[in-house]
XYZ file of C-alpha atoms in Angstrom:
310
model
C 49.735 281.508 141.400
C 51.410 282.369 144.983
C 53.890 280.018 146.254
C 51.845 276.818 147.759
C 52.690 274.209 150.448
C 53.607 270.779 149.614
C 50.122 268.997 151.488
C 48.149 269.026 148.597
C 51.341 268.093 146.013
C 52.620 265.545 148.276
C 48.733 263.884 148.843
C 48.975 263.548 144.622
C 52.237 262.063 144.014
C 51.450 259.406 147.078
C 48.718 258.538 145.291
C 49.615 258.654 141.767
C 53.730 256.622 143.157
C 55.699 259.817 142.260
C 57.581 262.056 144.344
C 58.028 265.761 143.931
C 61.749 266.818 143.041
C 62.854 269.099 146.042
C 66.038 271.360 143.934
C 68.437 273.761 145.634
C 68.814 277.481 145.218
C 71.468 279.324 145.444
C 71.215 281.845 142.494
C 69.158 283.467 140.087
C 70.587 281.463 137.191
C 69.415 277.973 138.749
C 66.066 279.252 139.596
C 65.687 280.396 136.252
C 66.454 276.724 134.645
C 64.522 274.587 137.191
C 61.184 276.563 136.639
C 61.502 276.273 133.006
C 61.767 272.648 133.135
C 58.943 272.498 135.602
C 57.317 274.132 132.547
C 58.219 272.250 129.667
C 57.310 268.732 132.222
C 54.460 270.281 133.479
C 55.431 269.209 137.057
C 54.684 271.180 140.306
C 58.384 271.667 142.035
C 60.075 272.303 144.885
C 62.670 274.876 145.379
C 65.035 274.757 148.723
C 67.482 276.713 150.222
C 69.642 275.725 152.933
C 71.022 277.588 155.802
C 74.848 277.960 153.395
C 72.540 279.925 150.796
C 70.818 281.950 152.794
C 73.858 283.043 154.287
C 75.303 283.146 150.534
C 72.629 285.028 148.856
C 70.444 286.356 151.477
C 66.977 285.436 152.594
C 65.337 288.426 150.750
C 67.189 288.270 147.645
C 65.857 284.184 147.444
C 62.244 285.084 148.297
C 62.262 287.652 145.900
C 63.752 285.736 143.205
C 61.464 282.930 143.358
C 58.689 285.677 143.610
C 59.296 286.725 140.125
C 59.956 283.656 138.834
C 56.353 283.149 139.769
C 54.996 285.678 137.665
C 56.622 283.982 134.691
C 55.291 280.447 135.389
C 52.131 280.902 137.522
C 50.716 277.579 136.294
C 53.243 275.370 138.142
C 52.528 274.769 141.848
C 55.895 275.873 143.627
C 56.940 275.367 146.881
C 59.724 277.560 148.918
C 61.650 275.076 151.892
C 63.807 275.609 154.196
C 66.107 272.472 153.693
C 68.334 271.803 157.064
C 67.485 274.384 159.563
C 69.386 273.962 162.729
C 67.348 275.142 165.223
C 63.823 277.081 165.810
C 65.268 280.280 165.551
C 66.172 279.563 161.698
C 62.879 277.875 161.185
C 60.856 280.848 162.546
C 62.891 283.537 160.592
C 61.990 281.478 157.444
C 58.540 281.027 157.968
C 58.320 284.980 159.060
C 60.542 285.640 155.681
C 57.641 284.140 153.375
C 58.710 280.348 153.059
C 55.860 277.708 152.568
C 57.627 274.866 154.360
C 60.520 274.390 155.966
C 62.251 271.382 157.635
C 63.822 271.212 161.359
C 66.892 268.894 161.221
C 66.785 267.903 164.619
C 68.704 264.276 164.076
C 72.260 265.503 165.421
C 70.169 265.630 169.009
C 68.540 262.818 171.142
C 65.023 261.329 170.358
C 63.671 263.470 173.258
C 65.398 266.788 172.055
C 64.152 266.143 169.048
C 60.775 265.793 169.511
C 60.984 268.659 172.049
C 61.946 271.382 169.935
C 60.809 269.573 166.254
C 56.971 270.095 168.334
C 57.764 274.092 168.663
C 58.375 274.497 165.130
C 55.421 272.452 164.525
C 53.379 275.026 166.885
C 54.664 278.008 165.244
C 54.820 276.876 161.623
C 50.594 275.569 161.423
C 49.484 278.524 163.586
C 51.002 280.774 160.248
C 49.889 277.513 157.694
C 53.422 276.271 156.896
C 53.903 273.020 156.740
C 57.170 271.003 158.645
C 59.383 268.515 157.488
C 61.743 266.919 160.329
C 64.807 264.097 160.157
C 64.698 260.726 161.734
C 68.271 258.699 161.602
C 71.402 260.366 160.119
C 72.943 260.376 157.205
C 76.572 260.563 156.758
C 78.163 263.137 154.210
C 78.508 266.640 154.301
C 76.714 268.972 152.342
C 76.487 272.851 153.206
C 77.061 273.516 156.934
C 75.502 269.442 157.470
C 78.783 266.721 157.977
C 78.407 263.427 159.225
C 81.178 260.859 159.038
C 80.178 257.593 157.861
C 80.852 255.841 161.381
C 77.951 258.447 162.676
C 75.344 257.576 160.574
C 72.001 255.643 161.886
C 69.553 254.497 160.097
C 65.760 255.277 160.946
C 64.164 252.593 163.101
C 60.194 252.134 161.990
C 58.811 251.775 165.150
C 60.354 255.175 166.111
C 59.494 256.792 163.436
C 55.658 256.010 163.843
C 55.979 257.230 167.146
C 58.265 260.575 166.240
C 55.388 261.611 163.841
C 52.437 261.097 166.555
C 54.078 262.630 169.227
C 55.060 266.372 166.665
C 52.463 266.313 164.278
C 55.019 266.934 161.799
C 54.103 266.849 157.921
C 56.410 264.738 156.425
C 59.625 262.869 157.555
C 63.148 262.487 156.211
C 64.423 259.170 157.146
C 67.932 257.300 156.561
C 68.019 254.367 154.431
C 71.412 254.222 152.482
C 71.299 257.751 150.506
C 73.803 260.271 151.671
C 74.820 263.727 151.250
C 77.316 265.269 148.477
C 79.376 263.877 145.515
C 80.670 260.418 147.400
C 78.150 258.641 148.448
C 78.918 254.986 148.083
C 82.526 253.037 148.277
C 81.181 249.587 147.330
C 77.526 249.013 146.035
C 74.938 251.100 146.513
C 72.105 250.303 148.927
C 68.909 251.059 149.869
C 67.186 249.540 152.151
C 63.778 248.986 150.808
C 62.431 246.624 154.018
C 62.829 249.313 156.165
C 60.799 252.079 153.869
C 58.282 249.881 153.048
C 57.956 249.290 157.186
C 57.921 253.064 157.424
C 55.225 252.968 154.691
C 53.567 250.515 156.567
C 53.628 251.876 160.175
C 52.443 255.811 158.364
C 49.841 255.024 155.524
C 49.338 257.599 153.295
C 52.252 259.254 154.764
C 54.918 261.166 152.652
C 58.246 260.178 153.282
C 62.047 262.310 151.954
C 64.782 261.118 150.789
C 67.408 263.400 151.514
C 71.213 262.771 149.473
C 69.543 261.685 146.621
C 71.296 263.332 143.685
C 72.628 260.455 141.320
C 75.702 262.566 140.005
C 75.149 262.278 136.948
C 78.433 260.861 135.473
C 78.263 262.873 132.187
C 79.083 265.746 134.480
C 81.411 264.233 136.517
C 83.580 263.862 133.503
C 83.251 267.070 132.091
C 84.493 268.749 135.473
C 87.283 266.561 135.205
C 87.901 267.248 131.515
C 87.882 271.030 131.638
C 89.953 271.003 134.202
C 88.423 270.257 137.459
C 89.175 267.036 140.196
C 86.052 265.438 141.066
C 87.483 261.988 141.245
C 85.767 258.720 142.478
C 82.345 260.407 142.410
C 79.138 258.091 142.774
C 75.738 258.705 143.496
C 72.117 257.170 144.030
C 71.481 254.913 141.025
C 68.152 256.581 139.106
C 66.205 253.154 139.513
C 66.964 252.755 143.210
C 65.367 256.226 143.448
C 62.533 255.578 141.224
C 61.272 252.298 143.114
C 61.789 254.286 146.356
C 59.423 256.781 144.462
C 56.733 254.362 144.008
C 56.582 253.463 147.409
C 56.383 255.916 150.126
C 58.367 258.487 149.222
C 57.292 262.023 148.239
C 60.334 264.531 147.872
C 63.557 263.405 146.933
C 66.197 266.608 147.507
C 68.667 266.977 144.616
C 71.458 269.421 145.288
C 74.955 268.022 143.893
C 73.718 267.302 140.986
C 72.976 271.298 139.999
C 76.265 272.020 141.110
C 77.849 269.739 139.096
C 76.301 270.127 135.836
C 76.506 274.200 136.824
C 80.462 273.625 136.980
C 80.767 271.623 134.621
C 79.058 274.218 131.787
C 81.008 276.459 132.988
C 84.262 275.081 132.768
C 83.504 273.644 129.276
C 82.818 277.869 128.444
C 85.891 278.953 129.513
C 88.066 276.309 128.454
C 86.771 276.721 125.262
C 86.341 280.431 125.167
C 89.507 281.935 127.677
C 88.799 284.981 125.972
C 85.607 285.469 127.453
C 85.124 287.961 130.518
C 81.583 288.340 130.402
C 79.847 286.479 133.181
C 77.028 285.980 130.820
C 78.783 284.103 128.412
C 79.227 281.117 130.782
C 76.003 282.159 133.367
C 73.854 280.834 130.306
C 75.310 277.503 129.182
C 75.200 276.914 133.179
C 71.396 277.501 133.447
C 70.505 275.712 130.003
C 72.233 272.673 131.866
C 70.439 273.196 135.124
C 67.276 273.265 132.756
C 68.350 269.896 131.250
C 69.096 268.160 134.235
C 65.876 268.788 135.813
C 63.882 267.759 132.824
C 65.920 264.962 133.045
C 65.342 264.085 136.806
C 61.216 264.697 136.436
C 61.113 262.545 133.710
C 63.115 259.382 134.715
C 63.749 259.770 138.766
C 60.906 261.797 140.445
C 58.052 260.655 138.128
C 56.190 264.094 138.074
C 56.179 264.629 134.348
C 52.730 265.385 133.721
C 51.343 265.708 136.865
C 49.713 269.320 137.027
């Protein structure tokens, strides 16, 4: 099976009250584990890179990665996304390069700008049948080459966000409601504001709504970093319920980033710590993806929903 867009997907898991787990790529190894958890779940998946790993890995090497990938799994519907491009010029060289979908992050700007150049990508992206994802509010926390400090965030406002989708025709729509990006996402209880997504839901039926910042980190990894030697301290994430009811509602894609890099890390520094002897990148490459493989099984099953789905 080619690599799909997320319409049809997204249309499913609104109606069934699942989302689709959106994963980031950086490397072979993590490509390799999420698509054989999207196996044994039998759940159609998602696979982003961001602006940092295209410029880490290269666009080409990515496309071609996931390409093969598909020849070992062509029963389970994959989508390619650009998560966070920065401008049109990004968007367009993606969609060129062989992505299915990517989204313009056009929150840093006005409402205006937004919908100005968010309608562009639109233009270009149908006219080649990719589909567009855009942002509506901000959320704070810093992930790749996105940082916002927790003073700048904004949460989406309905109303506007009604009006943001008629006016680009965009596909689907990452709004702020409490999540945020990277390891430290919460200093007192976490939130989500559920009111204001089901007014989303409300204002946009049948409409698929992202969560972006959405990774729980997963405290079992958290400690094992720390264990083996690393200082990820005062780590907190997205509870997996909070996620799940957000799920049922309106949302369609929830992103999950941190979480691969920490359970990456932490196999990694559990294999050297406990092998120093070891030079061979394989020796601690494969405990890394067998964790990336666990963690995703995990999220399908008990966050996303999508066990089962294809």
């Amino acid at each position: 099976m080619p690599l799909v867009g997320t319409t049809e997907m997204f249309k499913k898991a609104y109606d069934g009250h699942y989302a689709i787990g959106a994963f980031n790529v950086n490397n072979m190894e993590i490509i390799q584990g999420i698509m054989a958890a999207a196996k044994e779940k039998q759940s159609p998946v998602i696979l982003q890179a961001s602006e940092g790993a295209r410029n880490y890995a290269g666009q080409e090497y990515i496309v071609g990665l996931i390409k093969i990938a598909l020849q070992d799994y062509p029963e389970i519907p994959t989508a390619l996304h650009l998560d966070h491009g920065s401008s049109f010029e990004i968007c367009k060289a993606c969609i060129d390069g062989g992505f299915t979908s990517v989204m313009y992050d056009g929150s840093k700007h006005s409402f205006e700008e937004n919908v100005r150049i968010t309608k562009e990508v639109v233009a270009y992206a149908h006219d080649k049948g990719v589909v567009v994802e855009a942002e509506l509010g901000r959320l704070a926390g810093v992930e790749d080459l996105v940082s916002v400090d927790t003073k700048d965030a904004i949460f989406t406002d309905p109303d506007q966000a009604a009006e943001f989708v008629e006016l680009t025709g965009c596909d689907s729509l990452a709004i702020a409601i409490g999540t945020s990006h990277g390891a430290y996402k919460y200093s007192g209880e976490p939130y989500l504001d559920y009111e204001r997504l089901e007014k989303v839901g409300q204002l946009l039926p049948d409409y698929p709504i992202v969560l972006h910042g959405a990774s729980t980190v997963i405290p079992e990894f958290v400690e094992k970093c720390n264990q083996f030697g690393g200082k990820v301290l005062g780590a907190k994430g997205v509870p997996e319920e909070m996620l799940r009811k957000a799920a049922r509602m309106a949302v369609c894609k929830i992103n999950i980033d941190t979480d691969i890099r920490l359970a990456m890390t932490a196999a990694i520094r559990e294999s050297i710590f406990k092998n120093p002897e070891n030079f061979d990148p394989r020796g601690y490459l494969k405990p890394a993806r067998e964790a990336v493989r666990q963690m995703v099984m995990h999220k399908i099953e008990a966050v996303v929903g999508s066990a089962n789905t294809i």
